[in-house]
Amino acid sequence: MCIRDRPYSIKSDGKEVLIIVNDQEVAADYKHYIVPKLDTKAYLMATVPNWESMNLLAGKANLYFAKSYLGNTVLDPSTLDDTLAIDLGVDRAIFCKRTKVKDADKCKVIGGKRTQQITIEIVLKNNKNTEVAIEIEDQVPVTKNEEIEIAINDKGKGELDCFFFLRF
């Protein structure tokens, strides 16, 4: 419902008045993002395609998800992206744990060349009763020393991007 659909009377007492200019539900796609090396919390993101057709104004917007108030955000319709991304905060129903597997670590010296194998395990648990889309990013070590080679022996279902991040 828009402001033009309801009449408002504003007192001239100098006090601020909050008026809802536009109130609408928006269809969005949802995905969880986790970067377990930095933070094991899962952040829920909503992406809204074709948001340009909504004629949004720049300013604060109140966010509601599953009939619960999440807080507010600032909308900037001058952004050049064709999809509007909105951070909906931490989803505590998704559990993530990143650990270095000490039993799998191996160190060998062969012909004066030392090799070291490090294994990182990432465990996810979805405590929801529905499937969720999750993107996990983890960093691969980078070296500037020419004598050190870094190899990824098993990246599971992850894909290596050009910035040395694994995406699952």
Coordinates of N, CA and C in Angstrom, one line a residue:
M1 N 0.8 -1.2 0.0 CA 0.0 0.0 0.0 C 0.9 1.2 0.0
C2 N 0.6 2.2 -0.8 CA 1.4 3.4 -1.0 C 0.8 4.5 -0.1
I3 N 1.6 5.6 0.1 CA 1.1 6.7 0.8 C -0.1 7.4 0.2
R4 N -0.2 7.4 -1.1 CA -1.3 8.1 -1.8 C -2.6 7.3 -1.5
D5 N -2.5 6.1 -1.1 CA -3.7 5.3 -0.8 C -4.3 5.6 0.6
R6 N -3.6 6.3 1.5 CA -4.1 6.6 2.8 C -3.9 8.0 3.1
P7 N -4.8 8.7 3.7 CA -4.6 10.1 4.1 C -3.8 10.2 5.4
Y8 N -3.0 11.2 5.5 CA -2.2 11.5 6.7 C -2.4 12.9 7.1
S9 N -2.5 13.1 8.4 CA -2.5 14.4 9.0 C -1.3 14.5 9.9
I10 N -0.5 15.5 9.6 CA 0.8 15.7 10.4 C 0.6 17.0 11.2
K11 N 0.8 16.8 12.5 CA 0.7 18.0 13.5 C 1.9 18.9 13.2
S12 N 1.6 20.2 13.5 CA 2.7 21.2 13.3 C 3.3 21.5 14.7
D13 N 3.7 20.4 15.4 CA 4.3 20.6 16.7 C 5.8 20.4 16.7
G14 N 6.4 20.3 15.5 CA 7.9 20.2 15.4 C 8.4 18.8 15.7
K15 N 7.6 17.8 16.0 CA 8.1 16.5 16.3 C 8.2 15.7 15.0
E16 N 9.2 14.8 15.0 CA 9.3 13.9 13.8 C 8.1 12.9 13.7
V17 N 7.8 12.6 12.5 CA 6.7 11.7 12.2 C 7.2 10.7 11.2
L18 N 6.9 9.4 11.5 CA 7.3 8.3 10.6 C 6.1 8.0 9.7
I19 N 6.3 8.0 8.4 CA 5.2 7.7 7.5 C 5.7 6.6 6.6
I20 N 4.9 5.5 6.5 CA 5.3 4.5 5.6 C 4.9 4.9 4.2
V21 N 5.9 5.1 3.3 CA 5.7 5.5 2.0 C 5.3 4.4 1.1
N22 N 5.9 3.2 1.3 CA 5.6 2.1 0.4 C 5.8 0.8 1.3
D23 N 5.0 -0.1 1.1 CA 5.1 -1.4 1.9 C 4.7 -2.5 0.9
Q24 N 5.8 -3.3 0.6 CA 5.5 -4.4 -0.4 C 6.3 -5.6 -0.1
E25 N 5.8 -6.8 -0.5 CA 6.5 -8.0 -0.4 C 7.3 -8.2 -1.6
V26 N 8.5 -8.7 -1.5 CA 9.4 -8.9 -2.6 C 9.8 -10.3 -2.7
A27 N 9.7 -10.9 -3.9 CA 10.2 -12.3 -4.2 C 11.7 -12.2 -4.2
A28 N 12.3 -13.2 -3.6 CA 13.8 -13.2 -3.5 C 14.3 -14.6 -3.6
D29 N 15.6 -14.8 -4.0 CA 16.2 -16.0 -3.9 C 17.2 -16.0 -2.6
Y30 N 17.3 -17.1 -1.9 CA 18.0 -17.1 -0.7 C 19.2 -18.0 -0.8
K31 N 20.4 -17.6 -0.2 CA 21.6 -18.4 -0.1 C 22.3 -18.1 1.1
H32 N 22.9 -19.1 1.7 CA 23.8 -18.9 2.9 C 25.2 -18.8 2.5
Y33 N 26.0 -17.9 3.1 CA 27.4 -17.8 2.8 C 28.2 -18.0 4.1
I34 N 29.3 -18.8 4.0 CA 30.1 -19.1 5.1 C 31.6 -18.9 4.7
V35 N 32.4 -18.3 5.5 CA 33.8 -18.2 5.3 C 34.4 -18.7 6.6
P36 N 34.5 -20.0 6.8 CA 34.8 -20.6 8.1 C 36.2 -20.2 8.7
K37 N 37.2 -19.8 7.8 CA 38.5 -19.4 8.3 C 38.3 -18.1 9.1
L38 N 37.4 -17.3 8.7 CA 37.2 -16.0 9.4 C 36.1 -16.1 10.4
D39 N 35.0 -16.8 10.1 CA 33.8 -16.8 11.0 C 33.0 -18.0 10.6
T40 N 32.6 -18.8 11.6 CA 31.9 -20.1 11.3 C 30.4 -19.8 11.2
K41 N 30.0 -18.6 11.4 CA 28.5 -18.3 11.3 C 28.1 -18.3 9.8
A42 N 26.8 -18.8 9.6 CA 26.3 -18.8 8.3 C 25.4 -17.5 8.1
Y43 N 25.7 -16.7 7.1 CA 24.9 -15.5 6.9 C 24.0 -15.7 5.7
L44 N 22.7 -15.4 5.9 CA 21.7 -15.5 4.9 C 21.6 -14.2 4.1
M45 N 21.7 -14.5 2.8 CA 21.6 -13.4 1.8 C 20.3 -13.6 1.0
A46 N 19.6 -12.5 0.7 CA 18.5 -12.5 -0.2 C 19.0 -11.7 -1.5
T47 N 18.7 -12.3 -2.6 CA 19.0 -11.6 -3.9 C 17.7 -11.4 -4.6
V48 N 17.5 -10.2 -5.0 CA 16.2 -9.8 -5.7 C 16.6 -9.4 -7.1
P49 N 16.2 -10.3 -8.1 CA 16.4 -9.9 -9.5 C 15.4 -8.9 -10.0
N50 N 15.7 -8.2 -11.0 CA 14.7 -7.2 -11.6 C 14.2 -6.2 -10.6
W51 N 15.0 -5.8 -9.7 CA 14.5 -4.9 -8.7 C 14.3 -3.5 -9.2
E52 N 14.9 -3.2 -10.4 CA 14.8 -1.9 -11.0 C 13.3 -1.5 -11.2
S53 N 12.5 -2.5 -11.5 CA 11.1 -2.3 -11.8 C 10.2 -1.8 -10.6
M54 N 10.8 -1.9 -9.4 CA 10.1 -1.5 -8.2 C 10.1 0.0 -7.9
N55 N 10.9 0.7 -8.6 CA 11.0 2.2 -8.4 C 11.3 2.5 -7.0
L56 N 12.4 1.9 -6.4 CA 12.8 2.1 -5.0 C 13.4 3.5 -4.8
L57 N 13.2 4.1 -3.7 CA 13.8 5.3 -3.3 C 15.0 5.0 -2.4
A58 N 16.0 5.8 -2.5 CA 17.2 5.6 -1.6 C 16.8 6.0 -0.1
G59 N 17.3 5.1 0.8 CA 17.0 5.4 2.2 C 16.9 4.1 3.0
K60 N 16.4 4.3 4.3 CA 16.3 3.2 5.1 C 15.1 2.3 4.7
A61 N 15.3 1.0 4.9 CA 14.2 0.0 4.7 C 14.2 -0.9 5.9
N62 N 13.0 -1.2 6.4 CA 12.9 -2.2 7.5 C 12.8 -3.6 6.8
L63 N 13.5 -4.6 7.4 CA 13.6 -5.9 6.9 C 12.8 -6.9 7.7
Y64 N 11.9 -7.6 7.1 CA 11.2 -8.7 7.8 C 11.4 -10.0 7.0
F65 N 11.6 -11.1 7.8 CA 11.8 -12.4 7.1 C 11.0 -13.4 8.0
A66 N 10.2 -14.2 7.3 CA 9.4 -15.2 8.0 C 8.5 -14.5 9.1
K67 N 8.0 -13.4 8.8 CA 7.1 -12.6 9.7 C 7.8 -12.1 10.9
S68 N 9.1 -12.1 10.9 CA 9.9 -11.5 12.0 C 10.7 -10.3 11.6
Y69 N 10.7 -9.3 12.4 CA 11.5 -8.1 12.1 C 13.0 -8.4 12.3
L70 N 13.8 -8.1 11.3 CA 15.2 -8.4 11.4 C 16.0 -7.1 11.7
G71 N 15.5 -6.0 11.3 CA 16.3 -4.8 11.5 C 16.1 -3.9 10.3
N72 N 17.0 -3.0 10.1 CA 16.9 -2.1 8.9 C 18.1 -2.1 8.1
T73 N 18.0 -1.7 6.9 CA 19.2 -1.6 6.0 C 19.0 -0.3 5.2
V74 N 20.0 0.0 4.4 CA 20.0 1.2 3.6 C 19.9 0.7 2.1
L75 N 18.9 1.1 1.4 CA 18.8 0.8 0.0 C 19.4 1.9 -0.8
D76 N 20.2 1.5 -1.8 CA 20.8 2.5 -2.7 C 20.4 2.1 -4.2
P77 N 19.3 2.6 -4.7 CA 18.9 2.2 -6.1 C 19.9 2.7 -7.2
S78 N 20.9 3.5 -6.8 CA 21.8 3.9 -7.8 C 22.9 2.9 -8.1
T79 N 22.9 1.8 -7.4 CA 23.8 0.7 -7.6 C 23.7 0.2 -9.1
L80 N 24.8 -0.3 -9.6 CA 24.8 -0.7 -11.0 C 24.5 -2.2 -11.2
D81 N 24.4 -2.9 -10.1 CA 24.1 -4.4 -10.2 C 22.7 -4.6 -10.7
D82 N 22.5 -5.7 -11.4 CA 21.1 -6.0 -11.9 C 20.4 -6.8 -10.9
T83 N 21.1 -7.3 -9.8 CA 20.4 -8.0 -8.7 C 20.7 -7.3 -7.4
L84 N 19.7 -7.0 -6.7 CA 19.9 -6.4 -5.4 C 20.2 -7.5 -4.3
A85 N 21.3 -7.3 -3.6 CA 21.6 -8.3 -2.5 C 21.4 -7.6 -1.2
I86 N 20.7 -8.4 -0.3 CA 20.3 -7.9 1.0 C 20.8 -8.9 2.0
D87 N 21.6 -8.4 3.0 CA 22.1 -9.3 4.1 C 21.0 -9.4 5.1
L88 N 20.6 -10.6 5.4 CA 19.5 -10.8 6.4 C 20.1 -11.3 7.7
G89 N 21.4 -11.3 7.9 CA 22.0 -11.6 9.1 C 22.4 -13.1 9.3
V90 N 22.8 -13.4 10.6 CA 23.2 -14.7 10.9 C 22.0 -15.7 11.0
D91 N 22.2 -16.9 10.4 CA 21.2 -17.9 10.6 C 21.7 -19.0 11.5
R92 N 21.3 -19.0 12.8 CA 21.8 -19.8 13.8 C 21.4 -21.3 13.6
A93 N 20.6 -21.6 12.7 CA 20.2 -23.0 12.4 C 21.2 -23.7 11.6
I94 N 22.2 -23.0 11.1 CA 23.2 -23.6 10.3 C 24.5 -23.7 11.1
F95 N 25.1 -24.8 11.3 CA 26.3 -25.0 12.1 C 27.4 -25.3 11.2
C96 N 28.6 -24.7 11.4 CA 29.8 -24.9 10.7 C 31.0 -25.0 11.6
K97 N 31.9 -26.0 11.3 CA 33.1 -26.1 12.1 C 34.2 -26.4 11.2
R98 N 35.3 -25.6 11.3 CA 36.5 -25.8 10.5 C 37.7 -26.2 11.4
T99 N 38.3 -27.4 11.2 CA 39.4 -27.8 12.0 C 40.5 -28.4 11.2
K100 N 41.7 -28.2 11.7 CA 42.9 -28.8 11.1 C 43.0 -30.2 11.6
V101 N 43.0 -31.2 10.7 CA 43.1 -32.6 11.1 C 44.5 -33.0 11.4
K102 N 44.9 -33.0 12.7 CA 46.3 -33.3 13.1 C 46.7 -34.7 12.7
D103 N 45.8 -35.7 12.8 CA 46.2 -37.1 12.4 C 46.6 -37.2 11.0
A104 N 46.0 -36.3 10.1 CA 46.3 -36.5 8.7 C 47.5 -35.6 8.2
D105 N 48.1 -34.8 9.1 CA 49.3 -34.0 8.8 C 50.4 -35.0 8.5
K106 N 51.2 -34.7 7.5 CA 52.3 -35.5 7.1 C 53.5 -34.6 6.8
C107 N 54.7 -35.0 7.2 CA 55.9 -34.2 6.9 C 56.9 -35.2 6.4
K108 N 57.5 -35.0 5.2 CA 58.5 -35.9 4.7 C 59.7 -35.1 4.2
V109 N 60.8 -35.8 4.3 CA 62.1 -35.2 3.7 C 62.6 -36.3 2.7
I110 N 62.6 -35.9 1.4 CA 63.1 -36.8 0.4 C 64.1 -36.1 -0.4
G111 N 65.4 -36.5 -0.4 CA 66.4 -35.9 -1.2 C 66.6 -34.5 -0.9
G112 N 66.6 -34.1 0.3 CA 66.8 -32.7 0.7 C 65.5 -31.8 0.4
K113 N 64.5 -32.4 -0.1 CA 63.2 -31.6 -0.3 C 62.2 -32.0 0.7
R114 N 61.7 -31.1 1.4 CA 60.7 -31.3 2.5 C 59.3 -31.1 2.0
T115 N 58.4 -32.1 2.2 CA 57.0 -31.9 1.9 C 56.2 -31.9 3.2
Q116 N 55.2 -31.1 3.2 CA 54.3 -31.1 4.3 C 52.8 -31.1 3.8
Q117 N 52.0 -32.0 4.4 CA 50.6 -32.1 4.0 C 49.8 -31.6 5.2
I118 N 48.9 -30.7 4.9 CA 47.9 -30.2 5.9 C 46.5 -30.5 5.5
T119 N 45.7 -31.0 6.3 CA 44.3 -31.4 6.0 C 43.4 -30.5 6.9
I120 N 42.5 -29.8 6.2 CA 41.5 -29.0 6.8 C 40.1 -29.7 6.6
E121 N 39.4 -29.8 7.7 CA 38.0 -30.4 7.6 C 37.0 -29.4 7.9
I122 N 36.0 -29.3 7.0 CA 34.9 -28.4 7.2 C 33.6 -29.2 7.4
V123 N 32.9 -29.1 8.5 CA 31.7 -29.8 8.8 C 30.6 -28.9 8.8
L124 N 29.5 -29.2 8.1 CA 28.3 -28.4 8.1 C 27.1 -29.2 8.7
K125 N 26.3 -28.6 9.4 CA 25.0 -29.2 9.9 C 23.9 -28.2 9.7
N126 N 22.9 -28.7 9.0 CA 21.7 -27.9 8.8 C 20.6 -28.4 9.8
N127 N 20.3 -27.6 10.7 CA 19.3 -27.9 11.8 C 17.9 -27.5 11.3
K128 N 17.7 -27.1 10.1 CA 16.4 -26.8 9.6 C 15.7 -28.1 9.0
N129 N 14.4 -28.0 8.8 CA 13.8 -29.2 8.3 C 13.6 -29.0 6.7
T130 N 14.3 -28.1 6.1 CA 14.3 -27.9 4.7 C 15.7 -27.8 4.2
E131 N 15.9 -28.1 2.9 CA 17.2 -27.9 2.3 C 17.5 -26.4 2.1
V132 N 18.8 -26.1 2.2 CA 19.2 -24.7 2.0 C 20.4 -24.7 1.0
A133 N 20.5 -23.6 0.3 CA 21.7 -23.4 -0.6 C 22.8 -22.7 0.3
I134 N 24.0 -23.3 0.2 CA 25.1 -22.7 1.0 C 26.3 -22.6 0.1
E135 N 27.0 -21.4 0.2 CA 28.3 -21.2 -0.5 C 29.3 -21.1 0.6
I136 N 30.4 -21.9 0.5 CA 31.4 -21.9 1.5 C 32.7 -21.4 0.8
E137 N 33.4 -20.5 1.4 CA 34.7 -20.1 0.8 C 35.8 -20.3 1.8
D138 N 36.9 -20.9 1.4 CA 38.0 -21.2 2.3 C 39.3 -20.8 1.5
Q139 N 40.3 -20.3 2.1 CA 41.5 -19.8 1.5 C 42.5 -20.9 1.4
V140 N 43.2 -20.9 0.2 CA 44.4 -21.8 0.0 C 45.6 -20.9 0.3
P141 N 46.6 -21.5 1.0 CA 47.8 -20.7 1.3 C 48.5 -20.2 0.0
V142 N 49.1 -19.0 0.0 CA 49.8 -18.5 -1.1 C 51.3 -18.2 -0.7
T143 N 52.2 -18.4 -1.5 CA 53.6 -18.1 -1.2 C 54.3 -17.2 -2.2
K144 N 55.2 -16.4 -1.8 CA 56.0 -15.6 -2.7 C 57.4 -16.3 -2.9
N145 N 57.7 -17.3 -2.1 CA 59.0 -18.0 -2.1 C 59.0 -19.0 -3.3
E146 N 59.8 -18.9 -4.2 CA 59.9 -19.7 -5.4 C 60.2 -21.2 -5.0
E147 N 60.9 -21.4 -3.9 CA 61.2 -22.7 -3.5 C 60.1 -23.5 -2.9
I148 N 59.0 -22.8 -2.6 CA 57.9 -23.5 -1.9 C 56.8 -23.7 -3.0
E149 N 56.3 -24.9 -3.1 CA 55.2 -25.2 -4.0 C 54.0 -25.6 -3.2
I150 N 52.9 -25.1 -3.6 CA 51.6 -25.4 -2.9 C 50.7 -26.2 -3.9
A151 N 50.3 -27.3 -3.5 CA 49.4 -28.2 -4.3 C 48.1 -28.5 -3.5
I152 N 47.0 -28.6 -4.2 CA 45.8 -29.0 -3.6 C 45.6 -30.5 -4.0
N153 N 45.6 -31.4 -3.0 CA 45.5 -32.8 -3.3 C 44.0 -33.2 -3.5
D154 N 43.1 -32.7 -2.7 CA 41.7 -33.1 -2.7 C 40.9 -31.9 -2.3
K155 N 40.2 -31.3 -3.3 CA 39.3 -30.2 -3.0 C 37.9 -30.6 -2.9
G156 N 37.6 -31.9 -2.9 CA 36.2 -32.3 -2.8 C 35.4 -31.9 -4.0
K157 N 34.3 -31.3 -3.7 CA 33.4 -30.8 -4.8 C 33.6 -29.3 -5.0
G158 N 34.7 -28.7 -4.3 CA 35.0 -27.3 -4.4 C 35.6 -26.9 -5.8
E159 N 35.5 -25.7 -6.1 CA 36.1 -25.1 -7.3 C 37.1 -24.1 -6.9
L160 N 38.3 -24.1 -7.5 CA 39.3 -23.1 -7.2 C 39.2 -21.9 -8.1
D161 N 39.1 -20.7 -7.5 CA 39.0 -19.5 -8.4 C 40.4 -18.8 -8.4
C162 N 40.5 -17.8 -9.2 CA 41.8 -17.2 -9.5 C 42.4 -16.4 -8.3
F163 N 41.6 -16.2 -7.2 CA 42.1 -15.6 -6.1 C 42.5 -16.5 -5.0
F164 N 42.6 -17.8 -5.3 CA 43.0 -18.9 -4.4 C 42.0 -19.1 -3.3
F165 N 40.7 -19.0 -3.6 CA 39.6 -19.4 -2.7 C 39.0 -20.6 -3.2
L166 N 38.6 -21.5 -2.4 CA 37.8 -22.7 -2.7 C 36.4 -22.3 -2.5
R167 N 35.6 -22.6 -3.5 CA 34.1 -22.4 -3.3 C 33.4 -23.8 -3.5
F168 N 32.5 -24.0 -2.5 CA 31.8 -25.3 -2.5 C 30.3 -25.0 -2.8

